[in-house]
Amino acid sequence: MPDILIFLVLMLLGYGFGTWAESRHYKSIHERETKLRKLPVIMLKHPLPQPGRLVKVQLAAGNVVISVDYFKRFLASLRNIFGGRVVSYESLVDRARREATLRMKESCPDATQIINVRLETSSISKSSKKGSIGSIEVFAYGTALTYK
Amino acid sequence: MLITNIESVPGRQIVKHHGIVSGSTVRAKHVGRDIMAGLKNVFGGELKGYTELLTESREEAIQRMMAQAKQMGANAILNVRFSTSSVAAGAAELYVYGTAVTVQ
């Protein structure tokens, strides 16, 4: 009986705080994305034609580790039985990628463009259970060019 | 030291190649961070301790790579790539490699 109680409390805490944290995070992502829209991030190896003289070349990088909450992890484990889209993890990786890209942009605010951007994802799971995602790390890096 | 992940430094000419340089570091997190991470696994959200740890580790790997390139007499590292692998539970290896060159 106490086991079920603990489980229910964890589920409720996970659902409450998790939903709140996620909506807050998405709000901050939207705000910062609008603010940084003028800095293009491209995957091409050659810079876009740009007026002015190139003054600075540097490596831009940003990373983030995000964890999924207890409630969503439970939902995902249910999905493992029936198969199909695991929506709760989709929003997790989406948030992580966008956040890492934003941090990369923020690391060089004076840049004109960031080229050859790569995104690298790795899962950091510390539980010994097989196939559990737990938390993921996304690392974004590219070459920032500054024109004057 | 110029570091880029493209095959050239825009606006500069490569005059000499020095070959591959790399840096790596294996890091583990301390217990305090682990406990915080355990809590965050219930609530969800960013694990700031881990983010910082990985940033620091990558920084260190880059420093090591730069030291190696400096020893060769290079002034730029091109085509830099990062890779992450977990060595054991709770420890991660961060590896960074690139080509050391001299540019004008």
Coordinates of N, CA and C in Angstrom, one line a residue:
Chain A
M1 N 0.8 -1.2 0.0 CA 0.0 0.0 0.0 C 0.8 1.3 0.0
P2 N 1.9 1.4 0.9 CA 2.7 2.6 0.9 C 3.4 2.8 -0.4
D3 N 3.7 1.7 -1.1 CA 4.4 1.7 -2.4 C 3.5 2.5 -3.4
I4 N 2.3 2.1 -3.4 CA 1.3 2.7 -4.4 C 1.2 4.2 -4.1
L5 N 1.2 4.5 -2.8 CA 1.0 5.9 -2.4 C 2.2 6.7 -2.9
I6 N 3.4 6.2 -2.7 CA 4.6 6.9 -3.1 C 4.6 7.1 -4.6
F7 N 4.2 6.0 -5.3 CA 4.1 6.1 -6.8 C 3.2 7.2 -7.2
L8 N 2.0 7.2 -6.5 CA 1.0 8.2 -6.9 C 1.5 9.7 -6.7
V9 N 2.2 9.8 -5.5 CA 2.7 11.1 -5.2 C 3.8 11.6 -6.2
L10 N 4.6 10.6 -6.5 CA 5.7 10.9 -7.5 C 5.1 11.3 -8.9
M11 N 4.0 10.5 -9.3 CA 3.3 10.8 -10.5 C 2.7 12.2 -10.5
L12 N 2.1 12.6 -9.4 CA 1.4 13.9 -9.3 C 2.5 15.0 -9.4
L13 N 3.6 14.8 -8.6 CA 4.6 15.8 -8.6 C 5.2 15.9 -9.9
G14 N 5.5 14.8 -10.6 CA 6.1 14.8 -11.9 C 5.2 15.5 -12.9
Y15 N 3.9 15.2 -12.8 CA 2.9 15.8 -13.8 C 2.9 17.3 -13.6
G16 N 2.7 17.7 -12.3 CA 2.5 19.1 -11.9 C 3.8 19.9 -12.3
F17 N 4.9 19.6 -11.7 CA 6.1 20.4 -11.9 C 6.6 20.2 -13.4
G18 N 6.5 19.0 -13.9 CA 6.9 18.8 -15.3 C 6.2 19.6 -16.3
T19 N 4.9 19.6 -16.2 CA 4.1 20.4 -17.1 C 4.4 21.9 -17.0
W20 N 4.5 22.4 -15.7 CA 4.8 23.8 -15.5 C 6.2 24.1 -16.0
A21 N 7.2 23.3 -15.7 CA 8.6 23.6 -16.2 C 8.6 23.6 -17.7
E22 N 7.9 22.6 -18.4 CA 7.9 22.6 -19.8 C 7.3 23.8 -20.5
S23 N 6.2 24.2 -20.0 CA 5.5 25.4 -20.6 C 6.3 26.6 -20.4
R24 N 7.0 26.7 -19.2 CA 7.9 27.9 -18.9 C 9.1 27.9 -19.9
H25 N 9.6 26.7 -20.1 CA 10.8 26.5 -21.0 C 10.4 26.9 -22.4
Y26 N 9.3 26.4 -22.9 CA 8.8 26.7 -24.2 C 8.6 28.2 -24.4
K27 N 8.1 28.9 -23.4 CA 7.9 30.3 -23.5 C 9.2 31.0 -23.6
S28 N 10.2 30.6 -22.8 CA 11.5 31.3 -22.9 C 12.2 31.0 -24.2
I29 N 12.0 29.8 -24.8 CA 12.6 29.4 -26.1 C 12.0 30.3 -27.1
H30 N 10.6 30.5 -27.1 CA 10.0 31.3 -28.2 C 10.5 32.7 -28.1
E31 N 10.6 33.3 -26.9 CA 11.0 34.7 -26.7 C 12.4 34.8 -27.3
R32 N 13.3 33.9 -26.9 CA 14.7 34.1 -27.3 C 14.9 33.8 -28.8
E33 N 14.1 32.9 -29.3 CA 14.2 32.6 -30.8 C 13.8 33.9 -31.6
T34 N 12.8 34.6 -31.1 CA 12.4 35.8 -31.9 C 13.5 36.8 -31.8
K35 N 14.1 36.9 -30.6 CA 15.1 37.9 -30.4 C 16.3 37.7 -31.2
L36 N 16.7 36.4 -31.4 CA 17.9 36.0 -32.1 C 17.7 35.7 -33.6
R37 N 16.5 36.0 -34.1 CA 16.2 35.6 -35.5 C 17.1 36.2 -36.5
K38 N 17.6 37.3 -36.2 CA 18.5 38.0 -37.2 C 19.9 37.3 -37.4
L39 N 20.2 36.4 -36.5 CA 21.5 35.7 -36.7 C 21.2 34.4 -37.3
P40 N 21.5 34.2 -38.6 CA 21.2 33.0 -39.3 C 22.2 31.8 -38.9
V41 N 21.6 30.7 -38.8 CA 22.4 29.5 -38.5 C 22.2 28.5 -39.7
I42 N 23.3 28.2 -40.4 CA 23.2 27.4 -41.6 C 24.1 26.2 -41.5
M43 N 23.7 25.2 -42.2 CA 24.5 23.9 -42.2 C 25.5 23.9 -43.4
L44 N 25.5 24.9 -44.2 CA 26.4 24.9 -45.4 C 27.8 25.2 -44.9
K45 N 28.8 24.7 -45.7 CA 30.2 24.9 -45.3 C 30.7 26.2 -45.8
H46 N 30.0 26.9 -46.7 CA 30.5 28.2 -47.2 C 29.6 29.3 -46.8
P47 N 30.1 30.4 -46.4 CA 29.3 31.5 -45.9 C 28.4 32.1 -46.9
L48 N 27.2 32.6 -46.5 CA 26.3 33.3 -47.4 C 27.0 34.6 -47.8
P49 N 26.8 35.1 -49.0 CA 27.4 36.3 -49.4 C 26.9 37.4 -48.5
Q50 N 27.9 38.2 -48.1 CA 27.6 39.2 -47.0 C 28.4 40.5 -47.3
P51 N 27.8 41.6 -47.2 CA 28.6 42.9 -47.4 C 29.5 43.1 -46.2
G52 N 30.6 43.8 -46.5 CA 31.5 44.1 -45.4 C 32.7 43.1 -45.4
R53 N 33.6 43.4 -44.4 CA 34.8 42.7 -44.3 C 34.8 41.7 -43.1
L54 N 35.3 40.5 -43.3 CA 35.3 39.5 -42.3 C 36.4 39.9 -41.2
V55 N 35.9 40.0 -40.0 CA 36.9 40.4 -39.0 C 37.2 39.4 -37.9
K56 N 36.3 38.4 -37.8 CA 36.5 37.4 -36.7 C 35.9 36.1 -37.1
V57 N 36.7 35.0 -36.8 CA 36.3 33.6 -37.0 C 36.4 32.9 -35.6
Q58 N 35.4 32.3 -35.2 CA 35.5 31.6 -33.9 C 34.6 30.4 -33.8
L59 N 34.9 29.5 -33.0 CA 34.0 28.3 -32.8 C 32.9 28.7 -31.8
A60 N 31.7 28.4 -32.2 CA 30.6 28.7 -31.3 C 30.0 27.4 -30.8
A61 N 29.7 27.3 -29.5 CA 29.2 26.0 -29.0 C 28.2 26.3 -27.9
G62 N 27.2 25.4 -27.8 CA 26.2 25.4 -26.7 C 25.7 24.1 -26.4
N63 N 25.5 23.8 -25.1 CA 25.0 22.5 -24.8 C 24.0 22.5 -23.7
V64 N 23.2 21.5 -23.5 CA 22.2 21.4 -22.5 C 21.9 20.0 -22.2
V65 N 21.6 19.7 -20.9 CA 21.2 18.4 -20.4 C 19.8 18.6 -19.9
I66 N 18.8 17.9 -20.5 CA 17.5 18.0 -20.0 C 16.9 16.6 -19.6
S67 N 16.2 16.6 -18.5 CA 15.6 15.3 -18.0 C 14.1 15.4 -18.2
V68 N 13.6 14.2 -18.3 CA 12.1 14.0 -18.5 C 11.5 13.8 -17.1
D69 N 10.3 14.2 -16.8 CA 9.8 14.0 -15.5 C 9.2 12.6 -15.3
Y70 N 8.8 12.3 -14.0 CA 8.4 10.9 -13.7 C 7.2 10.5 -14.4
F71 N 6.2 11.4 -14.5 CA 5.0 11.1 -15.2 C 5.2 10.7 -16.6
K72 N 6.0 11.5 -17.3 CA 6.2 11.2 -18.8 C 7.0 10.0 -19.0
R73 N 7.9 9.7 -18.0 CA 8.6 8.5 -18.1 C 7.7 7.3 -18.0
F74 N 6.7 7.4 -17.1 CA 5.8 6.3 -17.0 C 4.9 6.1 -18.2
L75 N 4.5 7.3 -18.8 CA 3.7 7.2 -20.1 C 4.6 6.5 -21.2
A76 N 5.9 6.9 -21.2 CA 6.7 6.3 -22.2 C 6.9 4.8 -22.0
S77 N 6.9 4.4 -20.8 CA 7.1 2.9 -20.5 C 5.8 2.2 -20.9
L78 N 4.6 2.8 -20.8 CA 3.4 2.3 -21.3 C 3.4 2.1 -22.8
R79 N 4.0 3.1 -23.5 CA 4.1 3.1 -24.9 C 4.9 1.9 -25.4
N80 N 5.9 1.6 -24.6 CA 6.8 0.4 -24.9 C 6.0 -0.8 -25.1
I81 N 4.8 -0.9 -24.5 CA 4.0 -2.1 -24.6 C 3.2 -2.1 -25.9
F82 N 2.6 -1.0 -26.2 CA 1.8 -0.9 -27.4 C 2.5 -0.4 -28.7
G83 N 3.6 0.2 -28.5 CA 4.3 0.8 -29.7 C 3.7 2.1 -30.1
G84 N 4.4 2.7 -31.1 CA 3.8 4.0 -31.6 C 4.7 5.2 -31.2
R85 N 4.1 6.4 -31.5 CA 4.9 7.6 -31.2 C 4.9 7.8 -29.7
V86 N 6.2 8.1 -29.2 CA 6.3 8.5 -27.8 C 6.3 10.0 -27.8
V87 N 5.1 10.6 -27.6 CA 5.0 12.0 -27.7 C 5.8 12.7 -26.6
S88 N 5.8 12.1 -25.4 CA 6.4 12.7 -24.2 C 7.9 12.9 -24.4
Y89 N 8.5 12.0 -25.2 CA 10.0 12.1 -25.4 C 10.2 13.0 -26.6
E90 N 9.3 13.1 -27.5 CA 9.5 14.0 -28.7 C 9.7 15.5 -28.2
S91 N 8.8 15.9 -27.2 CA 8.9 17.3 -26.8 C 10.2 17.5 -26.0
L92 N 10.7 16.4 -25.4 CA 12.0 16.5 -24.6 C 13.2 16.8 -25.6
V93 N 13.3 16.0 -26.7 CA 14.4 16.2 -27.6 C 14.3 17.5 -28.3
D94 N 13.0 17.9 -28.7 CA 12.8 19.2 -29.3 C 13.3 20.3 -28.5
R95 N 12.9 20.3 -27.2 CA 13.3 21.4 -26.3 C 14.8 21.4 -26.2
A96 N 15.4 20.3 -26.1 CA 16.9 20.2 -25.9 C 17.6 20.8 -27.1
R97 N 17.2 20.4 -28.3 CA 17.9 20.8 -29.5 C 17.7 22.3 -29.7
R98 N 16.5 22.8 -29.5 CA 16.3 24.3 -29.6 C 17.1 25.1 -28.6
E99 N 17.1 24.6 -27.4 CA 17.8 25.3 -26.3 C 19.3 25.3 -26.6
A100 N 19.9 24.2 -27.1 CA 21.3 24.1 -27.4 C 21.7 25.1 -28.5
T101 N 20.8 25.1 -29.6 CA 21.0 26.0 -30.7 C 21.0 27.5 -30.2
L102 N 20.1 27.8 -29.3 CA 20.0 29.1 -28.8 C 21.2 29.5 -28.0
R103 N 21.7 28.6 -27.2 CA 22.9 28.8 -26.4 C 24.1 29.1 -27.2
M104 N 24.2 28.3 -28.3 CA 25.3 28.5 -29.3 C 25.2 29.9 -29.8
K105 N 24.0 30.4 -30.2 CA 23.8 31.7 -30.7 C 24.2 32.7 -29.7
E106 N 23.8 32.5 -28.5 CA 24.0 33.5 -27.4 C 25.5 33.6 -27.0
S107 N 26.3 32.5 -27.3 CA 27.7 32.5 -26.9 C 28.5 33.5 -27.8
C108 N 28.0 33.9 -28.9 CA 28.7 34.9 -29.7 C 27.7 35.9 -30.3
P109 N 27.3 36.8 -29.4 CA 26.2 37.8 -29.8 C 26.6 38.7 -31.0
D110 N 27.9 38.9 -31.2 CA 28.2 39.9 -32.2 C 28.4 39.3 -33.6
A111 N 28.2 38.0 -33.7 CA 28.4 37.3 -35.0 C 27.4 37.7 -36.0
T112 N 27.7 37.5 -37.3 CA 26.8 37.8 -38.4 C 26.1 36.6 -38.8
Q113 N 26.8 35.5 -38.9 CA 26.2 34.2 -39.2 C 27.0 33.0 -38.6
I114 N 26.4 31.9 -38.4 CA 27.0 30.7 -37.9 C 26.9 29.6 -39.0
I115 N 28.0 29.1 -39.5 CA 28.0 28.2 -40.6 C 28.4 26.8 -40.1
N116 N 28.1 25.8 -40.9 CA 28.4 24.4 -40.7 C 28.0 23.9 -39.3
V117 N 26.8 24.1 -39.0 CA 26.3 23.7 -37.6 C 26.1 22.2 -37.5
R118 N 26.6 21.7 -36.5 CA 26.3 20.2 -36.2 C 25.6 20.1 -34.9
L119 N 24.7 19.2 -34.8 CA 24.0 18.9 -33.6 C 24.3 17.4 -33.2
E120 N 24.7 17.3 -31.9 CA 25.1 16.0 -31.5 C 24.3 15.6 -30.2
T121 N 23.7 14.4 -30.3 CA 22.8 14.0 -29.2 C 23.4 12.8 -28.5
S122 N 23.4 12.8 -27.2 CA 23.8 11.6 -26.5 C 22.9 11.4 -25.2
S123 N 22.6 10.2 -24.9 CA 21.7 10.0 -23.8 C 22.6 9.7 -22.5
I124 N 22.2 10.4 -21.5 CA 23.0 10.2 -20.2 C 22.0 9.6 -19.3
S125 N 22.0 8.3 -19.3 CA 21.1 7.6 -18.4 C 21.9 6.9 -17.3
K126 N 21.6 7.1 -16.1 CA 22.4 6.5 -15.0 C 21.7 5.3 -14.4
S127 N 20.4 5.2 -14.7 CA 19.8 4.0 -14.1 C 20.2 2.8 -14.9
S128 N 20.2 1.6 -14.3 CA 20.7 0.4 -14.9 C 19.7 -0.2 -15.8
K129 N 18.4 0.3 -15.7 CA 17.4 -0.3 -16.4 C 17.6 -0.2 -17.9
K130 N 17.3 -1.2 -18.7 CA 17.6 -1.2 -20.1 C 16.7 -0.2 -20.8
G131 N 17.2 0.5 -21.8 CA 16.4 1.3 -22.7 C 15.8 2.5 -22.1
S132 N 16.2 2.9 -20.8 CA 15.6 4.1 -20.3 C 16.4 5.3 -20.7
I133 N 15.7 6.3 -21.2 CA 16.3 7.5 -21.7 C 16.7 8.4 -20.5
G134 N 15.8 8.7 -19.6 CA 16.2 9.5 -18.4 C 16.5 10.9 -18.8
S135 N 17.7 11.2 -19.2 CA 18.1 12.5 -19.6 C 18.9 12.5 -20.9
I136 N 18.9 13.5 -21.7 CA 19.7 13.6 -22.9 C 20.5 14.8 -22.9
E137 N 21.6 14.8 -23.6 CA 22.4 15.9 -23.8 C 22.4 16.3 -25.2
V138 N 22.3 17.5 -25.6 CA 22.4 18.0 -27.0 C 23.5 19.0 -27.0
F139 N 24.4 18.8 -27.9 CA 25.6 19.8 -28.1 C 25.5 20.3 -29.5
A140 N 25.5 21.6 -29.6 CA 25.5 22.3 -30.9 C 26.7 23.0 -31.1
Y141 N 27.3 22.9 -32.3 CA 28.5 23.7 -32.5 C 28.7 24.1 -34.0
G142 N 29.3 25.2 -34.2 CA 29.5 25.7 -35.6 C 30.6 26.8 -35.6
T143 N 30.8 27.3 -36.8 CA 31.8 28.4 -36.9 C 31.1 29.7 -37.0
A144 N 31.4 30.6 -36.1 CA 30.7 31.9 -36.1 C 31.6 32.9 -36.9
L145 N 31.0 33.6 -37.8 CA 31.7 34.6 -38.6 C 31.2 36.0 -38.3
T146 N 32.1 36.9 -38.1 CA 31.7 38.3 -37.8 C 32.1 39.2 -38.9
Y147 N 31.2 39.9 -39.5 CA 31.5 40.9 -40.6 C 31.3 42.3 -40.1
K148 N 32.2 43.2 -40.5 CA 32.0 44.6 -40.1 C 31.8 45.5 -41.3
Chain B
M1 N 44.9 31.4 -31.2 CA 44.6 30.2 -32.0 C 43.2 30.3 -32.6
L2 N 43.1 30.1 -33.9 CA 41.8 30.1 -34.5 C 41.3 28.6 -34.6
I3 N 40.0 28.5 -34.2 CA 39.4 27.2 -34.3 C 38.1 27.3 -35.1
T4 N 38.0 26.4 -36.1 CA 36.8 26.4 -36.9 C 36.4 25.0 -37.2
N5 N 35.1 24.7 -37.6 CA 34.8 23.4 -37.9 C 34.5 23.3 -39.4
I6 N 35.0 24.2 -40.2 CA 35.0 24.1 -41.7 C 36.4 23.8 -42.2
E7 N 36.5 23.6 -43.5 CA 37.8 23.2 -44.0 C 38.8 24.3 -44.3
S8 N 38.4 25.6 -43.9 CA 39.3 26.7 -44.2 C 39.1 27.7 -43.2
V9 N 39.9 28.7 -43.1 CA 39.6 29.9 -42.4 C 39.2 31.0 -43.4
P10 N 38.0 31.4 -43.5 CA 37.6 32.3 -44.5 C 38.5 33.6 -44.6
G11 N 38.9 33.9 -45.8 CA 39.7 35.1 -45.9 C 41.2 34.9 -45.6
R12 N 41.6 33.7 -45.3 CA 43.0 33.4 -45.0 C 43.5 32.2 -45.9
Q13 N 44.8 32.2 -46.1 CA 45.4 31.2 -46.9 C 46.1 30.2 -46.0
I14 N 45.9 28.9 -46.3 CA 46.7 27.9 -45.5 C 48.1 27.7 -46.1
V15 N 49.1 27.9 -45.3 CA 50.4 27.7 -45.8 C 51.1 26.4 -45.4
K16 N 50.7 25.8 -44.4 CA 51.3 24.6 -43.9 C 50.4 23.7 -43.2
H17 N 50.4 22.4 -43.4 CA 49.6 21.4 -42.7 C 50.5 20.7 -41.7
H18 N 50.0 20.5 -40.5 CA 50.8 19.8 -39.4 C 50.2 18.5 -39.1
G19 N 49.0 18.1 -39.6 CA 48.4 16.8 -39.2 C 47.4 16.9 -38.1
I20 N 46.9 15.8 -37.7 CA 45.8 15.7 -36.7 C 46.3 16.1 -35.3
V21 N 45.4 16.8 -34.6 CA 45.6 17.0 -33.2 C 44.3 16.7 -32.5
S22 N 44.5 16.2 -31.2 CA 43.3 15.8 -30.5 C 43.4 16.1 -29.0
G23 N 42.3 16.2 -28.3 CA 42.4 16.3 -26.9 C 41.2 15.5 -26.3
S24 N 41.4 14.9 -25.2 CA 40.3 14.2 -24.6 C 40.3 14.3 -23.1
T25 N 39.2 14.1 -22.5 CA 39.1 14.1 -21.0 C 38.0 13.2 -20.6
V26 N 38.3 12.4 -19.5 CA 37.2 11.6 -18.9 C 36.8 12.2 -17.6
R27 N 35.6 12.4 -17.4 CA 35.1 13.1 -16.2 C 34.0 12.3 -15.6
A28 N 33.9 12.4 -14.3 CA 32.8 11.8 -13.5 C 32.2 13.0 -12.7
K29 N 30.9 12.9 -12.4 CA 30.3 13.9 -11.6 C 30.4 13.5 -10.1
H30 N 30.3 14.5 -9.2 CA 30.4 14.2 -7.8 C 29.0 13.9 -7.2
V31 N 29.0 13.4 -6.0 CA 27.7 12.8 -5.5 C 26.6 13.8 -5.3
G32 N 27.0 15.1 -4.9 CA 26.0 16.1 -4.7 C 25.2 16.3 -6.0
R33 N 25.9 16.4 -7.1 CA 25.2 16.6 -8.4 C 24.4 15.4 -8.7
D34 N 24.8 14.2 -8.3 CA 24.0 13.0 -8.6 C 22.7 13.0 -7.9
I35 N 22.7 13.5 -6.6 CA 21.5 13.6 -5.9 C 20.5 14.6 -6.5
M36 N 21.1 15.7 -6.8 CA 20.2 16.7 -7.5 C 19.6 16.2 -8.8
A37 N 20.4 15.5 -9.5 CA 19.9 14.9 -10.8 C 18.8 13.9 -10.5
G38 N 18.9 13.1 -9.4 CA 17.9 12.2 -9.0 C 16.6 12.9 -8.8
L39 N 16.7 14.0 -8.1 CA 15.5 14.8 -7.9 C 14.9 15.3 -9.2
K40 N 15.7 15.8 -10.0 CA 15.3 16.4 -11.3 C 14.6 15.3 -12.2
N41 N 15.0 14.0 -11.9 CA 14.4 13.0 -12.7 C 13.0 12.8 -12.4
V42 N 12.6 13.3 -11.2 CA 11.1 13.2 -10.8 C 10.4 14.4 -11.4
F43 N 11.0 15.6 -11.2 CA 10.3 16.9 -11.6 C 10.5 17.2 -13.1
G44 N 11.6 16.7 -13.7 CA 11.9 17.1 -15.1 C 12.6 18.4 -15.1
G45 N 13.2 18.8 -16.3 CA 13.8 20.1 -16.4 C 15.3 19.9 -16.6
E46 N 16.0 21.1 -16.7 CA 17.4 21.0 -17.0 C 18.2 20.6 -15.8
L47 N 19.2 19.7 -16.1 CA 20.2 19.3 -15.1 C 21.4 20.2 -15.2
K48 N 21.3 21.4 -14.5 CA 22.4 22.4 -14.6 C 23.8 21.9 -14.3
G49 N 23.8 21.0 -13.3 CA 25.1 20.5 -12.8 C 25.8 19.7 -14.0
Y50 N 25.0 18.9 -14.7 CA 25.6 18.1 -15.8 C 26.0 19.0 -16.9
T51 N 25.1 20.0 -17.2 CA 25.4 20.9 -18.3 C 26.8 21.6 -18.1
E52 N 26.9 22.1 -16.8 CA 28.2 22.8 -16.5 C 29.4 21.8 -16.6
L53 N 29.2 20.6 -16.1 CA 30.2 19.6 -16.1 C 30.7 19.3 -17.5
L54 N 29.7 19.2 -18.4 CA 30.1 18.8 -19.8 C 30.7 20.0 -20.5
T55 N 30.3 21.2 -20.2 CA 30.9 22.4 -20.8 C 32.3 22.5 -20.3
E56 N 32.6 22.4 -19.0 CA 33.9 22.4 -18.5 C 34.8 21.4 -19.2
S57 N 34.3 20.2 -19.3 CA 35.1 19.1 -19.8 C 35.5 19.3 -21.3
R58 N 34.5 19.9 -22.0 CA 34.8 20.1 -23.4 C 35.9 21.2 -23.5
E59 N 35.7 22.2 -22.6 CA 36.7 23.3 -22.6 C 38.1 22.7 -22.3
E60 N 38.2 21.8 -21.4 CA 39.5 21.2 -21.1 C 40.0 20.4 -22.3
A61 N 39.2 19.7 -22.9 CA 39.6 18.9 -24.1 C 40.1 19.8 -25.2
I62 N 39.5 21.0 -25.4 CA 39.9 22.0 -26.4 C 41.2 22.5 -26.0
Q63 N 41.4 22.8 -24.7 CA 42.7 23.4 -24.2 C 43.8 22.4 -24.5
R64 N 43.6 21.1 -24.3 CA 44.6 20.1 -24.5 C 44.9 20.0 -26.0
M65 N 43.9 20.1 -26.8 CA 44.1 20.1 -28.3 C 44.9 21.3 -28.7
M66 N 44.6 22.4 -28.2 CA 45.3 23.7 -28.5 C 46.8 23.6 -28.1
A67 N 47.0 23.0 -26.9 CA 48.4 22.9 -26.4 C 49.2 22.0 -27.4
Q68 N 48.6 21.0 -27.9 CA 49.3 20.1 -28.8 C 49.6 20.8 -30.1
A69 N 48.6 21.6 -30.6 CA 48.8 22.3 -31.8 C 49.9 23.4 -31.7
K70 N 49.9 24.0 -30.5 CA 50.9 25.0 -30.3 C 52.3 24.4 -30.3
Q71 N 52.4 23.2 -29.8 CA 53.7 22.5 -29.8 C 54.2 22.3 -31.2
M72 N 53.3 22.0 -32.1 CA 53.6 21.8 -33.5 C 53.9 23.0 -34.3
G73 N 53.6 24.2 -33.7 CA 53.9 25.4 -34.3 C 52.7 25.9 -35.2
A74 N 51.5 25.4 -35.0 CA 50.4 25.8 -35.8 C 49.7 27.0 -35.2
N75 N 49.0 27.7 -36.0 CA 48.2 28.9 -35.4 C 46.7 28.8 -35.7
A76 N 46.3 27.6 -36.2 CA 44.8 27.4 -36.4 C 44.5 25.9 -36.4
I77 N 43.3 25.6 -36.0 CA 42.9 24.2 -36.0 C 41.6 24.2 -36.8
L78 N 41.6 23.4 -37.9 CA 40.4 23.4 -38.8 C 39.6 22.0 -38.7
N79 N 38.4 22.1 -39.2 CA 37.6 20.9 -39.3 C 37.4 20.2 -38.0
V80 N 37.2 20.9 -36.9 CA 37.1 20.3 -35.6 C 35.8 19.5 -35.4
R81 N 35.9 18.3 -34.8 CA 34.8 17.5 -34.5 C 34.8 17.1 -33.0
F82 N 33.6 17.0 -32.5 CA 33.5 16.6 -31.1 C 32.8 15.2 -31.1
S83 N 33.2 14.4 -30.1 CA 32.5 13.1 -29.9 C 32.4 12.8 -28.4
T84 N 31.3 12.2 -28.0 CA 31.1 11.8 -26.6 C 30.9 10.4 -26.5
S85 N 31.5 9.7 -25.6 CA 31.2 8.3 -25.3 C 31.2 8.1 -23.8
S86 N 30.3 7.2 -23.4 CA 30.3 6.9 -22.0 C 31.2 5.7 -21.7
V87 N 32.2 5.9 -20.8 CA 33.1 4.9 -20.5 C 32.6 3.9 -19.5
A88 N 32.0 4.4 -18.5 CA 31.4 3.6 -17.4 C 30.2 4.3 -16.9
A89 N 29.4 3.7 -16.1 CA 28.2 4.4 -15.5 C 28.7 5.6 -14.7
G90 N 28.3 6.7 -15.1 CA 28.7 7.9 -14.3 C 29.9 8.6 -14.8
A91 N 30.6 8.1 -15.8 CA 31.7 8.8 -16.4 C 31.6 8.9 -17.9
A92 N 32.0 10.0 -18.4 CA 31.9 10.2 -19.9 C 33.2 10.7 -20.4
E93 N 33.5 10.3 -21.6 CA 34.7 10.7 -22.3 C 34.3 11.7 -23.3
L94 N 35.0 12.9 -23.3 CA 34.8 13.9 -24.3 C 36.0 14.0 -25.2
Y95 N 35.8 13.9 -26.5 CA 37.0 13.8 -27.4 C 36.8 14.9 -28.4
V96 N 37.8 15.6 -28.7 CA 37.8 16.6 -29.7 C 39.0 16.5 -30.6
Y97 N 38.8 16.6 -31.9 CA 40.0 16.4 -32.8 C 39.8 17.3 -34.0
G98 N 40.9 17.6 -34.6 CA 40.9 18.5 -35.8 C 42.3 18.5 -36.5
T99 N 42.4 19.3 -37.5 CA 43.7 19.4 -38.3 C 44.4 20.7 -37.9
A100 N 45.6 20.5 -37.5 CA 46.4 21.7 -37.2 C 47.1 22.3 -38.5
V101 N 46.9 23.6 -38.7 CA 47.5 24.2 -39.9 C 48.1 25.5 -39.5
T102 N 49.0 26.0 -40.4 CA 49.4 27.4 -40.2 C 48.8 28.2 -41.3
V103 N 48.1 29.3 -40.9 CA 47.5 30.2 -41.9 C 48.2 31.6 -41.9
Q104 N 48.1 32.3 -43.0 CA 48.7 33.6 -43.1 C 48.2 34.6 -42.1

